[in-house]
Amino acid sequence: MDYPEPIFLEETASTNSYLQTLCDRERQDDLTCVYTTYQSAGRGQRGNSWESERGKNLLFSFVVYPDFLEARRQFILSQITALALKETLSQYADGICIKWPNDIYWNDRKLCGTLIENDLTGCRLGRSVSGTGVNLNQERFLSDAPNPVSLKQITGRSYNPETILHQILERVTDHYTRLKAGHAGRIASLYKENLYRKHGLHPYKDSNGPFNAYIKDIEPDGKLVLEDETGNMRKYLFKEVEYILPRP
């Protein structure tokens, strides 16, 4: 399975919004992708914005139409994007991993963020648009984001956004092909193997306050399963628990 040639935009408000509008007008091929090096209104998780200096980074979105997937299994698409990013960026630096649900971290710092927006058709997924910002060449971050880092800050080298994009899309294509062939279990296993904090006791915070816990599992619907110091199992959906990160 191949992917179409990505569409380059000099500038756009949001690659997700642009691609969604394109798809609303006419159904696009699976893995149609738009990318830019500057967006004026990039969106992140929880309604946050995404800081990106003009011309320095890679900002892209791609679409798939996974109508073979039940809505309750949509988290596997998040795992595919996260794995593709992790595998690509690990070619350039050690210490890169996936922070649940789909951020990419280098040690304790955030290298990529992804926002996935799904449309349902009945109890199945009709369309899924995955949008990611990859910090490639930015050397100073001015927002109040707590822990951003770029690949250039890690390695001291500059990177071509188009080259990195093609490497990511090749891996997305491979994993999506595996998913269509019925190998979701392998994708889920790879995701768990590459998790940030997969070993050891670490601090978290939920609505009841801070606690220390081990990551025990990620359930098929995306729930994070933690075991706290007292042996109590805690399960969380997105936004229900916060990682307490070390201060830079």
PDB file of C-alpha atoms in Angstrom:
ATOM      1  CA  MET A   1       0.000   0.000   0.000  1.00  0.00           C
ATOM      2  CA  ASP A   2       1.380   3.394  -1.035  1.00  0.00           C
ATOM      3  CA  TYR A   3       0.392   6.877   0.070  1.00  0.00           C
ATOM      4  CA  PRO A   4      -0.415   9.863  -2.200  1.00  0.00           C
ATOM      5  CA  GLU A   5       2.176  12.611  -2.644  1.00  0.00           C
ATOM      6  CA  PRO A   6       1.742  15.008   0.307  1.00  0.00           C
ATOM      7  CA  ILE A   7       0.276  18.450  -0.375  1.00  0.00           C
ATOM      8  CA  PHE A   8       2.519  21.326   0.736  1.00  0.00           C
ATOM      9  CA  LEU A   9       0.946  24.538   2.051  1.00  0.00           C
ATOM     10  CA  GLU A  10       3.074  27.673   2.444  1.00  0.00           C
ATOM     11  CA  GLU A  11       0.883  28.631   5.399  1.00  0.00           C
ATOM     12  CA  THR A  12      -2.460  27.581   6.845  1.00  0.00           C
ATOM     13  CA  ALA A  13      -4.513  28.183   9.972  1.00  0.00           C
ATOM     14  CA  SER A  14      -4.527  24.471  10.862  1.00  0.00           C
ATOM     15  CA  THR A  15      -3.564  21.437   8.790  1.00  0.00           C
ATOM     16  CA  ASN A  16      -6.358  19.432  10.442  1.00  0.00           C
ATOM     17  CA  SER A  17      -8.961  22.043   9.519  1.00  0.00           C
ATOM     18  CA  TYR A  18      -7.621  22.385   5.970  1.00  0.00           C
ATOM     19  CA  LEU A  19      -7.689  18.617   5.396  1.00  0.00           C
ATOM     20  CA  GLN A  20     -11.155  18.233   6.924  1.00  0.00           C
ATOM     21  CA  THR A  21     -12.490  20.907   4.549  1.00  0.00           C
ATOM     22  CA  LEU A  22     -10.822  19.142   1.620  1.00  0.00           C
ATOM     23  CA  CYS A  23     -12.435  15.850   2.633  1.00  0.00           C
ATOM     24  CA  ASP A  24     -15.838  17.466   3.142  1.00  0.00           C
ATOM     25  CA  ARG A  25     -15.764  18.675  -0.457  1.00  0.00           C
ATOM     26  CA  GLU A  26     -14.694  15.319  -1.879  1.00  0.00           C
ATOM     27  CA  ARG A  27     -13.570  12.049  -0.331  1.00  0.00           C
ATOM     28  CA  GLN A  28      -9.777  11.819  -0.485  1.00  0.00           C
ATOM     29  CA  ASP A  29      -7.635   8.722  -0.827  1.00  0.00           C
ATOM     30  CA  ASP A  30      -6.478   6.982   2.344  1.00  0.00           C
ATOM     31  CA  LEU A  31      -3.309   8.603   3.721  1.00  0.00           C
ATOM     32  CA  THR A  32      -3.805  11.864   1.835  1.00  0.00           C
ATOM     33  CA  CYS A  33      -1.580  14.299   3.724  1.00  0.00           C
ATOM     34  CA  VAL A  34      -1.173  18.062   3.927  1.00  0.00           C
ATOM     35  CA  TYR A  35       1.823  19.708   5.548  1.00  0.00           C
ATOM     36  CA  THR A  36       3.307  23.100   6.231  1.00  0.00           C
ATOM     37  CA  THR A  37       6.089  24.782   8.171  1.00  0.00           C
ATOM     38  CA  TYR A  38       3.787  27.471   9.577  1.00  0.00           C
ATOM     39  CA  GLN A  39       0.219  27.418  10.845  1.00  0.00           C
ATOM     40  CA  SER A  40      -1.420  30.429  12.429  1.00  0.00           C
ATOM     41  CA  ALA A  41      -3.961  28.600  14.593  1.00  0.00           C
ATOM     42  CA  GLY A  42      -2.564  25.154  15.293  1.00  0.00           C
ATOM     43  CA  ARG A  43      -4.638  23.141  17.739  1.00  0.00           C
ATOM     44  CA  GLY A  44      -3.462  20.762  20.436  1.00  0.00           C
ATOM     45  CA  GLN A  45      -5.108  18.503  22.990  1.00  0.00           C
ATOM     46  CA  ARG A  46      -7.449  20.051  25.583  1.00  0.00           C
ATOM     47  CA  GLY A  47      -7.984  23.124  23.405  1.00  0.00           C
ATOM     48  CA  ASN A  48      -4.366  24.209  23.678  1.00  0.00           C
ATOM     49  CA  SER A  49      -2.508  25.965  20.869  1.00  0.00           C
ATOM     50  CA  TRP A  50       0.739  24.634  19.403  1.00  0.00           C
ATOM     51  CA  GLU A  51       3.733  26.981  19.336  1.00  0.00           C
ATOM     52  CA  SER A  52       5.821  26.736  16.179  1.00  0.00           C
ATOM     53  CA  GLU A  53       8.250  29.305  14.805  1.00  0.00           C
ATOM     54  CA  ARG A  54       7.670  30.070  11.123  1.00  0.00           C
ATOM     55  CA  GLY A  55       9.638  27.787   8.811  1.00  0.00           C
ATOM     56  CA  LYS A  56      11.328  25.807  11.573  1.00  0.00           C
ATOM     57  CA  ASN A  57       9.171  22.738  12.154  1.00  0.00           C
ATOM     58  CA  LEU A  58       6.980  20.093  10.539  1.00  0.00           C
ATOM     59  CA  LEU A  59       3.206  20.390  10.885  1.00  0.00           C
ATOM     60  CA  PHE A  60       1.107  17.817   9.066  1.00  0.00           C
ATOM     61  CA  SER A  61      -2.216  15.973   8.962  1.00  0.00           C
ATOM     62  CA  PHE A  62      -3.304  12.826   7.165  1.00  0.00           C
ATOM     63  CA  VAL A  63      -6.667  11.135   6.694  1.00  0.00           C
ATOM     64  CA  VAL A  64      -7.815   7.523   6.657  1.00  0.00           C
ATOM     65  CA  TYR A  65     -11.272   6.011   6.280  1.00  0.00           C
ATOM     66  CA  PRO A  66     -11.168   3.039   8.682  1.00  0.00           C
ATOM     67  CA  ASP A  67     -14.769   1.881   8.243  1.00  0.00           C
ATOM     68  CA  PHE A  68     -13.659  -1.637   9.159  1.00  0.00           C
ATOM     69  CA  LEU A  69     -13.029  -0.428  12.742  1.00  0.00           C
ATOM     70  CA  GLU A  70     -15.656  -0.237  15.459  1.00  0.00           C
ATOM     71  CA  ALA A  71     -15.747   3.125  17.226  1.00  0.00           C
ATOM     72  CA  ARG A  72     -14.679   1.547  20.519  1.00  0.00           C
ATOM     73  CA  ARG A  73     -11.389   0.503  18.867  1.00  0.00           C
ATOM     74  CA  GLN A  74     -10.421   3.983  17.672  1.00  0.00           C
ATOM     75  CA  PHE A  75      -7.414   4.203  20.025  1.00  0.00           C
ATOM     76  CA  ILE A  76      -5.470   1.868  17.712  1.00  0.00           C
ATOM     77  CA  LEU A  77      -5.230   4.771  15.221  1.00  0.00           C
ATOM     78  CA  SER A  78      -3.572   6.898  17.888  1.00  0.00           C
ATOM     79  CA  GLN A  79      -1.113   4.073  18.516  1.00  0.00           C
ATOM     80  CA  ILE A  80      -0.234   3.883  14.816  1.00  0.00           C
ATOM     81  CA  THR A  81       0.595   7.587  14.592  1.00  0.00           C
ATOM     82  CA  ALA A  82       2.620   7.499  17.806  1.00  0.00           C
ATOM     83  CA  LEU A  83       4.611   4.457  16.689  1.00  0.00           C
ATOM     84  CA  ALA A  84       5.379   5.983  13.286  1.00  0.00           C
ATOM     85  CA  LEU A  85       6.691   9.138  14.946  1.00  0.00           C
ATOM     86  CA  LYS A  86       8.704   7.276  17.562  1.00  0.00           C
ATOM     87  CA  GLU A  87      10.284   4.911  15.047  1.00  0.00           C
ATOM     88  CA  THR A  88      11.212   7.729  12.661  1.00  0.00           C
ATOM     89  CA  LEU A  89      12.699  10.083  15.238  1.00  0.00           C
ATOM     90  CA  SER A  90      14.592   7.283  16.977  1.00  0.00           C
ATOM     91  CA  GLN A  91      16.786   7.133  13.856  1.00  0.00           C
ATOM     92  CA  TYR A  92      18.214  10.497  14.903  1.00  0.00           C
ATOM     93  CA  ALA A  93      18.368  10.414  18.700  1.00  0.00           C
ATOM     94  CA  ASP A  94      18.259   7.972  21.603  1.00  0.00           C
ATOM     95  CA  GLY A  95      15.798   8.338  24.474  1.00  0.00           C
ATOM     96  CA  ILE A  96      12.671   8.893  22.376  1.00  0.00           C
ATOM     97  CA  CYS A  97       9.443   7.281  23.585  1.00  0.00           C
ATOM     98  CA  ILE A  98       5.645   7.581  23.564  1.00  0.00           C
ATOM     99  CA  LYS A  99       3.917   9.399  26.427  1.00  0.00           C
ATOM    100  CA  TRP A 100       0.348   8.142  26.784  1.00  0.00           C
ATOM    101  CA  PRO A 101      -1.819   8.758  24.920  1.00  0.00           C
ATOM    102  CA  ASN A 102       0.173   9.994  21.913  1.00  0.00           C
ATOM    103  CA  ASP A 103       2.824  12.609  22.703  1.00  0.00           C
ATOM    104  CA  ILE A 104       6.413  11.901  21.709  1.00  0.00           C
ATOM    105  CA  TYR A 105       8.999  12.585  24.400  1.00  0.00           C
ATOM    106  CA  TRP A 106      12.758  12.776  24.517  1.00  0.00           C
ATOM    107  CA  ASN A 107      13.649  11.936  28.098  1.00  0.00           C
ATOM    108  CA  ASP A 108      11.239  14.202  30.041  1.00  0.00           C
ATOM    109  CA  ARG A 109      10.668  16.757  27.275  1.00  0.00           C
ATOM    110  CA  LYS A 110       7.997  16.997  24.594  1.00  0.00           C
ATOM    111  CA  LEU A 111       9.116  16.613  20.987  1.00  0.00           C
ATOM    112  CA  CYS A 112       5.763  16.024  19.215  1.00  0.00           C
ATOM    113  CA  GLY A 113       2.082  16.474  19.930  1.00  0.00           C
ATOM    114  CA  THR A 114      -0.811  14.889  18.043  1.00  0.00           C
ATOM    115  CA  LEU A 115      -4.518  15.690  17.797  1.00  0.00           C
ATOM    116  CA  ILE A 116      -6.749  13.012  16.242  1.00  0.00           C
ATOM    117  CA  GLU A 117     -10.291  13.898  15.230  1.00  0.00           C
ATOM    118  CA  ASN A 118     -12.638  11.036  14.348  1.00  0.00           C
ATOM    119  CA  ASP A 119     -16.007  11.062  12.622  1.00  0.00           C
ATOM    120  CA  LEU A 120     -18.340   8.158  13.321  1.00  0.00           C
ATOM    121  CA  THR A 121     -20.714   6.417  10.927  1.00  0.00           C
ATOM    122  CA  GLY A 122     -23.094   4.529  13.171  1.00  0.00           C
ATOM    123  CA  CYS A 123     -20.962   2.372  15.462  1.00  0.00           C
ATOM    124  CA  ARG A 124     -17.975   2.466  13.129  1.00  0.00           C
ATOM    125  CA  LEU A 125     -15.290   4.971  12.226  1.00  0.00           C
ATOM    126  CA  GLY A 126     -16.083   6.828   9.039  1.00  0.00           C
ATOM    127  CA  ARG A 127     -13.098   9.162   8.888  1.00  0.00           C
ATOM    128  CA  SER A 128     -10.038   9.882  11.007  1.00  0.00           C
ATOM    129  CA  VAL A 129      -7.807  12.946  10.655  1.00  0.00           C
ATOM    130  CA  SER A 130      -4.529  12.827  12.558  1.00  0.00           C
ATOM    131  CA  GLY A 131      -2.606  16.090  12.975  1.00  0.00           C
ATOM    132  CA  THR A 132       0.909  16.329  14.409  1.00  0.00           C
ATOM    133  CA  GLY A 133       3.426  19.037  15.203  1.00  0.00           C
ATOM    134  CA  VAL A 134       7.052  17.894  15.201  1.00  0.00           C
ATOM    135  CA  ASN A 135       9.604  20.234  16.756  1.00  0.00           C
ATOM    136  CA  LEU A 136      12.436  19.932  14.257  1.00  0.00           C
ATOM    137  CA  ASN A 137      14.650  23.009  14.009  1.00  0.00           C
ATOM    138  CA  GLN A 138      13.291  25.517  16.548  1.00  0.00           C
ATOM    139  CA  GLU A 139      15.980  26.666  18.991  1.00  0.00           C
ATOM    140  CA  ARG A 140      13.956  28.860  21.374  1.00  0.00           C
ATOM    141  CA  PHE A 141      10.433  28.320  22.706  1.00  0.00           C
ATOM    142  CA  LEU A 142       8.623  31.411  23.977  1.00  0.00           C
ATOM    143  CA  SER A 143       5.256  30.048  25.136  1.00  0.00           C
ATOM    144  CA  ASP A 144       4.539  28.871  28.670  1.00  0.00           C
ATOM    145  CA  ALA A 145       4.616  25.220  27.553  1.00  0.00           C
ATOM    146  CA  PRO A 146       6.531  23.500  30.374  1.00  0.00           C
ATOM    147  CA  ASN A 147       8.969  21.228  28.559  1.00  0.00           C
ATOM    148  CA  PRO A 148       9.286  21.600  24.759  1.00  0.00           C
ATOM    149  CA  VAL A 149      12.372  20.409  22.910  1.00  0.00           C
ATOM    150  CA  SER A 150      13.321  20.158  19.225  1.00  0.00           C
ATOM    151  CA  LEU A 151      15.364  17.560  17.394  1.00  0.00           C
ATOM    152  CA  LYS A 152      17.952  20.259  16.609  1.00  0.00           C
ATOM    153  CA  GLN A 153      18.284  21.082  20.311  1.00  0.00           C
ATOM    154  CA  ILE A 154      18.908  17.397  20.990  1.00  0.00           C
ATOM    155  CA  THR A 155      21.411  16.689  18.219  1.00  0.00           C
ATOM    156  CA  GLY A 156      22.749  20.082  17.129  1.00  0.00           C
ATOM    157  CA  ARG A 157      21.794  19.340  13.518  1.00  0.00           C
ATOM    158  CA  SER A 158      19.137  20.768  11.167  1.00  0.00           C
ATOM    159  CA  TYR A 159      16.539  18.618   9.409  1.00  0.00           C
ATOM    160  CA  ASN A 160      14.512  18.781   6.201  1.00  0.00           C
ATOM    161  CA  PRO A 161      10.789  18.685   7.067  1.00  0.00           C
ATOM    162  CA  GLU A 162       9.785  16.963   3.814  1.00  0.00           C
ATOM    163  CA  THR A 163      12.348  14.192   4.316  1.00  0.00           C
ATOM    164  CA  ILE A 164      11.135  13.537   7.853  1.00  0.00           C
ATOM    165  CA  LEU A 165       7.492  13.600   6.701  1.00  0.00           C
ATOM    166  CA  HIS A 166       8.055  10.902   4.074  1.00  0.00           C
ATOM    167  CA  GLN A 167       9.803   8.707   6.638  1.00  0.00           C
ATOM    168  CA  ILE A 168       6.853   9.099   9.014  1.00  0.00           C
ATOM    169  CA  LEU A 169       4.274   8.388   6.310  1.00  0.00           C
ATOM    170  CA  GLU A 170       6.119   5.235   5.237  1.00  0.00           C
ATOM    171  CA  ARG A 171       5.783   3.913   8.786  1.00  0.00           C
ATOM    172  CA  VAL A 172       2.167   5.018   9.112  1.00  0.00           C
ATOM    173  CA  THR A 173       1.449   3.171   5.862  1.00  0.00           C
ATOM    174  CA  ASP A 174       3.157   0.005   7.120  1.00  0.00           C
ATOM    175  CA  HIS A 175       1.262  -0.024  10.422  1.00  0.00           C
ATOM    176  CA  TYR A 176      -2.079   0.849   8.812  1.00  0.00           C
ATOM    177  CA  THR A 177      -1.598  -2.005   6.339  1.00  0.00           C
ATOM    178  CA  ARG A 178      -0.944  -4.344   9.294  1.00  0.00           C
ATOM    179  CA  LEU A 179      -4.097  -3.097  10.995  1.00  0.00           C
ATOM    180  CA  LYS A 180      -6.208  -3.785   7.913  1.00  0.00           C
ATOM    181  CA  ALA A 181      -4.679  -7.269   7.767  1.00  0.00           C
ATOM    182  CA  GLY A 182      -5.881  -7.969  11.327  1.00  0.00           C
ATOM    183  CA  HIS A 183      -2.665  -7.427  13.278  1.00  0.00           C
ATOM    184  CA  ALA A 184      -3.960  -4.907  15.832  1.00  0.00           C
ATOM    185  CA  GLY A 185      -2.483  -6.953  18.684  1.00  0.00           C
ATOM    186  CA  ARG A 186       1.055  -6.504  17.358  1.00  0.00           C
ATOM    187  CA  ILE A 187       0.550  -2.738  17.041  1.00  0.00           C
ATOM    188  CA  ALA A 188      -0.743  -2.532  20.628  1.00  0.00           C
ATOM    189  CA  SER A 189       2.231  -4.566  21.900  1.00  0.00           C
ATOM    190  CA  LEU A 190       4.761  -2.347  20.111  1.00  0.00           C
ATOM    191  CA  TYR A 191       3.042   0.724  21.546  1.00  0.00           C
ATOM    192  CA  LYS A 192       3.352  -0.607  25.108  1.00  0.00           C
ATOM    193  CA  GLU A 193       7.001  -1.539  24.575  1.00  0.00           C
ATOM    194  CA  ASN A 194       7.830   2.062  23.674  1.00  0.00           C
ATOM    195  CA  LEU A 195       5.988   3.870  26.480  1.00  0.00           C
ATOM    196  CA  TYR A 196       7.454   6.701  28.511  1.00  0.00           C
ATOM    197  CA  ARG A 197       7.742   5.557  32.151  1.00  0.00           C
ATOM    198  CA  LYS A 198       7.056   1.919  31.260  1.00  0.00           C
ATOM    199  CA  HIS A 199       9.371   0.906  34.121  1.00  0.00           C
ATOM    200  CA  GLY A 200       9.499   2.111  37.710  1.00  0.00           C
ATOM    201  CA  LEU A 201       7.459   4.107  40.196  1.00  0.00           C
ATOM    202  CA  HIS A 202       6.589   7.653  39.082  1.00  0.00           C
ATOM    203  CA  PRO A 203       4.447  10.593  40.285  1.00  0.00           C
ATOM    204  CA  TYR A 204       0.977  11.316  38.893  1.00  0.00           C
ATOM    205  CA  LYS A 205      -1.982  13.468  39.896  1.00  0.00           C
ATOM    206  CA  ASP A 206      -5.727  12.935  39.550  1.00  0.00           C
ATOM    207  CA  SER A 207      -8.790  14.726  40.945  1.00  0.00           C
ATOM    208  CA  ASN A 208      -7.950  13.383  44.419  1.00  0.00           C
ATOM    209  CA  GLY A 209      -4.386  14.678  44.416  1.00  0.00           C
ATOM    210  CA  PRO A 210      -0.846  13.388  43.761  1.00  0.00           C
ATOM    211  CA  PHE A 211       0.234   9.759  44.053  1.00  0.00           C
ATOM    212  CA  ASN A 212       3.013   7.422  42.894  1.00  0.00           C
ATOM    213  CA  ALA A 213       2.317   4.472  40.595  1.00  0.00           C
ATOM    214  CA  TYR A 214       3.579   1.970  38.053  1.00  0.00           C
ATOM    215  CA  ILE A 215       2.162   1.689  34.524  1.00  0.00           C
ATOM    216  CA  LYS A 216       0.556  -1.752  34.338  1.00  0.00           C
ATOM    217  CA  ASP A 217      -1.309  -1.734  31.026  1.00  0.00           C
ATOM    218  CA  ILE A 218      -3.052   0.194  28.274  1.00  0.00           C
ATOM    219  CA  GLU A 219      -6.511  -1.201  27.581  1.00  0.00           C
ATOM    220  CA  PRO A 220      -7.861  -1.513  23.997  1.00  0.00           C
ATOM    221  CA  ASP A 221     -10.106   1.528  24.476  1.00  0.00           C
ATOM    222  CA  GLY A 222      -7.060   3.589  25.496  1.00  0.00           C
ATOM    223  CA  LYS A 223      -7.485   3.535  29.271  1.00  0.00           C
ATOM    224  CA  LEU A 224      -4.234   3.892  31.222  1.00  0.00           C
ATOM    225  CA  VAL A 225      -3.976   1.309  34.024  1.00  0.00           C
ATOM    226  CA  LEU A 226      -1.787   2.339  36.974  1.00  0.00           C
ATOM    227  CA  GLU A 227      -0.914   0.433  40.125  1.00  0.00           C
ATOM    228  CA  ASP A 228      -0.279   2.757  43.059  1.00  0.00           C
ATOM    229  CA  GLU A 229       2.046   2.150  46.005  1.00  0.00           C
ATOM    230  CA  THR A 230      -0.692   0.428  48.004  1.00  0.00           C
ATOM    231  CA  GLY A 231      -1.369  -2.086  45.205  1.00  0.00           C
ATOM    232  CA  ASN A 232      -4.605  -0.385  44.151  1.00  0.00           C
ATOM    233  CA  MET A 233      -5.367  -0.480  40.419  1.00  0.00           C
ATOM    234  CA  ARG A 234      -6.463   2.833  38.927  1.00  0.00           C
ATOM    235  CA  LYS A 235      -7.862   3.228  35.403  1.00  0.00           C
ATOM    236  CA  TYR A 236      -7.989   6.536  33.547  1.00  0.00           C
ATOM    237  CA  LEU A 237      -9.347   7.891  30.314  1.00  0.00           C
ATOM    238  CA  PHE A 238      -7.675  10.841  28.596  1.00  0.00           C
ATOM    239  CA  LYS A 239      -7.559  14.015  30.717  1.00  0.00           C
ATOM    240  CA  GLU A 240      -8.428  12.157  33.934  1.00  0.00           C
ATOM    241  CA  VAL A 241      -4.824  11.876  35.143  1.00  0.00           C
ATOM    242  CA  GLU A 242      -1.762  14.093  34.859  1.00  0.00           C
ATOM    243  CA  TYR A 243       1.903  13.141  34.752  1.00  0.00           C
ATOM    244  CA  ILE A 244       3.926  15.082  37.299  1.00  0.00           C
ATOM    245  CA  LEU A 245       7.096  15.938  35.380  1.00  0.00           C
ATOM    246  CA  PRO A 246      10.507  16.885  36.756  1.00  0.00           C
ATOM    247  CA  ARG A 247      11.322  20.574  36.481  1.00  0.00           C
ATOM    248  CA  PRO A 248      13.834  21.377  33.735  1.00  0.00           C
TER     249      PRO A 248
END
